[in-house]
Coordinates of C-alpha atoms in Angstrom, one line a residue:
Chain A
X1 CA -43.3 -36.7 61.2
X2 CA -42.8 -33.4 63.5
X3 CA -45.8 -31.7 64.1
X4 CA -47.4 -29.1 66.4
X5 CA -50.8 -29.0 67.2
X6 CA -52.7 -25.9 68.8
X7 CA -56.0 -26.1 70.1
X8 CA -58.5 -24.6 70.1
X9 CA -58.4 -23.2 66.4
X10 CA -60.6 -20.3 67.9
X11 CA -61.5 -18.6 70.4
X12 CA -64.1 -15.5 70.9
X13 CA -64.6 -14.0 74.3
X14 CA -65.2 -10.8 76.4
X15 CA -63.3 -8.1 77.4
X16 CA -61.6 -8.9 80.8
X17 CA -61.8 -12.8 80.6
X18 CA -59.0 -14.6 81.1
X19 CA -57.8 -17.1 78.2
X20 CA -55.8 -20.4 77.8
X21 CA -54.2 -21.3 74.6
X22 CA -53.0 -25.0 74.3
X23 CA -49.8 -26.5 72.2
X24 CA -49.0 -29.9 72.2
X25 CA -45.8 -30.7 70.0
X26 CA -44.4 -34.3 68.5
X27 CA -41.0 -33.3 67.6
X28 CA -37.6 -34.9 67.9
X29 CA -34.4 -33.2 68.7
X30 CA -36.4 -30.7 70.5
X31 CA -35.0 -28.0 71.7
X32 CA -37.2 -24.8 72.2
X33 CA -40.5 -24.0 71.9
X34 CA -42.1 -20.0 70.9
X35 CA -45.0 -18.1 70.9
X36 CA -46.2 -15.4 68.4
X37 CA -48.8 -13.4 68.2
X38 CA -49.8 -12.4 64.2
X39 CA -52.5 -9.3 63.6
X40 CA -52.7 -8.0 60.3
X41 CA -49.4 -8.5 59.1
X42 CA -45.8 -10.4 59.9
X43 CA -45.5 -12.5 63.6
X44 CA -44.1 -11.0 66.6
X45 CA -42.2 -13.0 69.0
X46 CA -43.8 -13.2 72.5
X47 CA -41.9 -16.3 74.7
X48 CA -39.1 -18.7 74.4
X49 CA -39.5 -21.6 76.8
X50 CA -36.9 -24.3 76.7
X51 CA -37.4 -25.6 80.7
X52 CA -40.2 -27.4 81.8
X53 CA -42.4 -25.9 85.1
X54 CA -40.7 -22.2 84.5
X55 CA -43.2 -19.8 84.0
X56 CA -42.4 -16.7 81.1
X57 CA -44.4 -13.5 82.1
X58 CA -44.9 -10.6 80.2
X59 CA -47.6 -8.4 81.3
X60 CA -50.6 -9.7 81.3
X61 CA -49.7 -13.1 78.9
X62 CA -47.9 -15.6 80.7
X63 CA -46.3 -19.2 79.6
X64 CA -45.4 -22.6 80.6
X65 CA -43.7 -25.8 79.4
X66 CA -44.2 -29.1 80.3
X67 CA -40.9 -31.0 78.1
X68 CA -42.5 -34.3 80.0
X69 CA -46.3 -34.0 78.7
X70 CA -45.1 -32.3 75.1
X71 CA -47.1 -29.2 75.7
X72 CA -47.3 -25.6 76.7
X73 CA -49.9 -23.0 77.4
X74 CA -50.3 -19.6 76.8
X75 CA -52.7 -17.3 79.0
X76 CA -53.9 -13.9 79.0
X77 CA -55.7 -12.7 81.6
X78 CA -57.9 -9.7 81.5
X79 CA -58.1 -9.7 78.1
X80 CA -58.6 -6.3 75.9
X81 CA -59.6 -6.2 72.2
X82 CA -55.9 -5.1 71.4
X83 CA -55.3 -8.7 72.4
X84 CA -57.0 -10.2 69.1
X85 CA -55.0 -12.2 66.8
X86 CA -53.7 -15.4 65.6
X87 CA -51.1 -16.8 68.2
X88 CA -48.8 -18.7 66.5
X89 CA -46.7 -21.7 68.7
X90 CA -43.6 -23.2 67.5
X91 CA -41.4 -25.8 68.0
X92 CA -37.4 -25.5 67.3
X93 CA -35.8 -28.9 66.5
X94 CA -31.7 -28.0 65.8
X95 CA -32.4 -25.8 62.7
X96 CA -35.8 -24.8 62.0
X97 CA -39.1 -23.7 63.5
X98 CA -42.1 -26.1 63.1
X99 CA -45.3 -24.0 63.5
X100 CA -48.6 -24.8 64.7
X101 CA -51.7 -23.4 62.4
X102 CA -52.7 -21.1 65.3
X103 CA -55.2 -20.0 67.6
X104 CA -57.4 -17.1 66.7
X105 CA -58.2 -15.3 69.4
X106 CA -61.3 -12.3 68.8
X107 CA -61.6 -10.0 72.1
X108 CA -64.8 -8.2 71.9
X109 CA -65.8 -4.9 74.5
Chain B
X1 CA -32.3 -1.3 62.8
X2 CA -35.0 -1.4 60.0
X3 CA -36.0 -5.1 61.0
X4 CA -35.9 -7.3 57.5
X5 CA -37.1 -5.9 54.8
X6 CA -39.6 -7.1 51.9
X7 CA -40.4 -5.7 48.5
X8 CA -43.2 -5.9 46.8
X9 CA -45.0 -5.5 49.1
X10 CA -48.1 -6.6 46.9
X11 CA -47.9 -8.4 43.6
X12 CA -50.5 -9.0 41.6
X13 CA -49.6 -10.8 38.3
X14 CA -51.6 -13.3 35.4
X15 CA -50.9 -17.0 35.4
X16 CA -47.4 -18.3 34.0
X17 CA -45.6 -14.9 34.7
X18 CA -42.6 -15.2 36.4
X19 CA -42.9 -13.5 40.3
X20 CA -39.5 -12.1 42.1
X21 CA -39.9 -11.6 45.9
X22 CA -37.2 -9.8 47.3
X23 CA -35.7 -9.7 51.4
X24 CA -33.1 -8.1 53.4
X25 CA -32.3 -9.6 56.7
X26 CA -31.4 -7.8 60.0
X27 CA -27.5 -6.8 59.4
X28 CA -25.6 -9.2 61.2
X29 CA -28.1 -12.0 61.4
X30 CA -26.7 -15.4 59.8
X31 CA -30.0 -17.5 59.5
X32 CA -32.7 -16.5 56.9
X33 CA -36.0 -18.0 56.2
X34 CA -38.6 -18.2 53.5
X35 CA -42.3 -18.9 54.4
X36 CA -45.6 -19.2 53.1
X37 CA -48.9 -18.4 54.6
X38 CA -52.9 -19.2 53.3
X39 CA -55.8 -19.4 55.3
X40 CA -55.6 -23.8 54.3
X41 CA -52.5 -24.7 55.3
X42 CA -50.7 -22.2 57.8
X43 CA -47.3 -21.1 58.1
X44 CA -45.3 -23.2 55.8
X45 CA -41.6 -23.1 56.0
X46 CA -40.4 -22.9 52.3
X47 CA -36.3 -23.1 52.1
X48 CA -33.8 -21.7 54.6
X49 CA -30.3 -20.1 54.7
X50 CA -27.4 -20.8 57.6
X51 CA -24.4 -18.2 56.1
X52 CA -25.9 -17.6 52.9
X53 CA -25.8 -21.5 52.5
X54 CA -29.3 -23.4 51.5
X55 CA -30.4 -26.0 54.3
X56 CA -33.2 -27.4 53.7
X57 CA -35.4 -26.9 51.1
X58 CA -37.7 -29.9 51.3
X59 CA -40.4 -27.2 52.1
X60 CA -40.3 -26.3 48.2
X61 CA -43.6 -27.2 46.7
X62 CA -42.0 -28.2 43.1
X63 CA -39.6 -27.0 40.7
X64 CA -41.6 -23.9 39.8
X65 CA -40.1 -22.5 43.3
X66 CA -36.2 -21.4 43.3
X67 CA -34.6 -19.4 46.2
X68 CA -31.3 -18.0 46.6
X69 CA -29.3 -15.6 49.0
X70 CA -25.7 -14.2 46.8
X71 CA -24.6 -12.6 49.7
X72 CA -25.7 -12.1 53.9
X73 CA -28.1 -9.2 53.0
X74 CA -30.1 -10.5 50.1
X75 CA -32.4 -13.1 49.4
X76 CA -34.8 -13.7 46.3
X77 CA -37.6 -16.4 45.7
X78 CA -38.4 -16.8 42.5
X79 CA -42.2 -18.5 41.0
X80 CA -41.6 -19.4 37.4
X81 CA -44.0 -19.9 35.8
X82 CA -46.7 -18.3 38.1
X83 CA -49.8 -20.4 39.1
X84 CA -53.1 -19.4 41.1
X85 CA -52.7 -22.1 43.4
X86 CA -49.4 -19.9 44.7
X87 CA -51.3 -17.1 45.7
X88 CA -50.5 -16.4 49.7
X89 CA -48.7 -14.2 51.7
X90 CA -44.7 -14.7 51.9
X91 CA -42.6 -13.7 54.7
X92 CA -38.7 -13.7 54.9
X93 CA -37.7 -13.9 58.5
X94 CA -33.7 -14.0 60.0
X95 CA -32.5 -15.1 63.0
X96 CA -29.0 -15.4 64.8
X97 CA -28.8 -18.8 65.2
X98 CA -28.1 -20.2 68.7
X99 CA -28.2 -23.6 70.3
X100 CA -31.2 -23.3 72.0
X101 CA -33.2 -22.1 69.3
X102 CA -33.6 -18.5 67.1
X103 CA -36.1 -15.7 67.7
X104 CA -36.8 -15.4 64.0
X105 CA -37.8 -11.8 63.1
X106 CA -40.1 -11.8 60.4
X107 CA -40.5 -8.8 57.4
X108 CA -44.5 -7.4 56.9
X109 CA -44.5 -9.9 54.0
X110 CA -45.1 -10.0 50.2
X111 CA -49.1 -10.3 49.5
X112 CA -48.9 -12.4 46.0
X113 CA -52.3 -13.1 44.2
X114 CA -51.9 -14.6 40.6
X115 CA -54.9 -14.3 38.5

């Protein structure tokens, strides 16, 4: 059975810390793999990785995939409280997205 | 571009009503999605479209859940009868589907709670 796993399921830290968000995936026909970030309402897309070792930057949140260990990470370095949320990773095998149940991440000043 | 588009937005209803969530996908996407969200299980992918057509629909918890998408901007999911256990939040979410994968766009969702 296809499933992604995100660790850890939370997170609480201080303003200006740097942050690592973990995704390990067992899925076949991979061929993708996303992050979102969720506040209060609908997902918004952040990455789309599909080669391993190529780092996505975007700011101050940054990604990588490793196709060869089945994982990615997500970091966020100086973090601010605007950065709290549920970070969502998924893995897209041919026809749908297979989501992990999230990270949630709590930034406090 | 409005993004996709939910109504309700909230629906509060009793036990064994029936429960119509509406969504309009971004014009010109050809993928649409149907999710399900509680605090106990996550995102749950319900049923999806590829050109209006129904995919997969394994997702479906059980004959009380229909879904269906008449034309490429409009979708419904229908709960009949309604049941407590199917309170969540749902999101509609469409995509242009590519090879290497689709950036779904998801709608602000329909908070259901059946009483």
């Amino acid at each position: 059975e296809d499933k992604v796993v995100q660790s850890p399921l939370s997170l609480v830290v201080h303003e200006g810390d740097t942050v690592t968000l973990n995704c390990s995936y067992e899925v076949t026909n991979f061929r993708s793999l996303l992050w979102y970030k969720q506040e209060k309402k609908a997902p918004t897309f952040l990455f789309m990785l599909t080669s391993s070792g190529i780092e996505k930057k975007s700011g101050r949140l940054s990604s990588i995939l490793d196709k060869k260990e089945l994982f990615s990470i997500l970091n966020i370095t100086a973090t601010q409280t605007g950065d709290s949320a549920v970070y969502l990773c998924a893995v897209y095998n041919t026809d749908k997205l297979i989501f992990g149940t999230g990270t949630r991440l709590q930034v406090f000043p | 571009d409005a993004g996709v588009i939910q109504s309700p937005r909230h629906e509060v209803t009793e036990m064994g009503q029936e429960v119509t969530l509406r969504c309009k996908p971004i014009s010109g996407h050809n993928s649409l999605f149907w999710y399900r969200q509680t605090m106990m299980r996550g995102l749950e992918l319900l049923i999806y479209f590829n050109n209006n057509v129904p995919i997969d629909d394994s997702g479906m918890p059980e004959d009380r859940f229909s879904a269906k998408m008449p034309n490429a901007s409009f979708s419904t999911l229908k709960i009949q009868p309604s049941e407590p256990r199917d309170s969540a939040v749902y999101f509609c979410a469409s995509s242009l589907r590519t090879n290497r994968g689709p950036e779904q766009y998801f709608g602000p969702g329909t908070r259901l709670t059946v009483t």
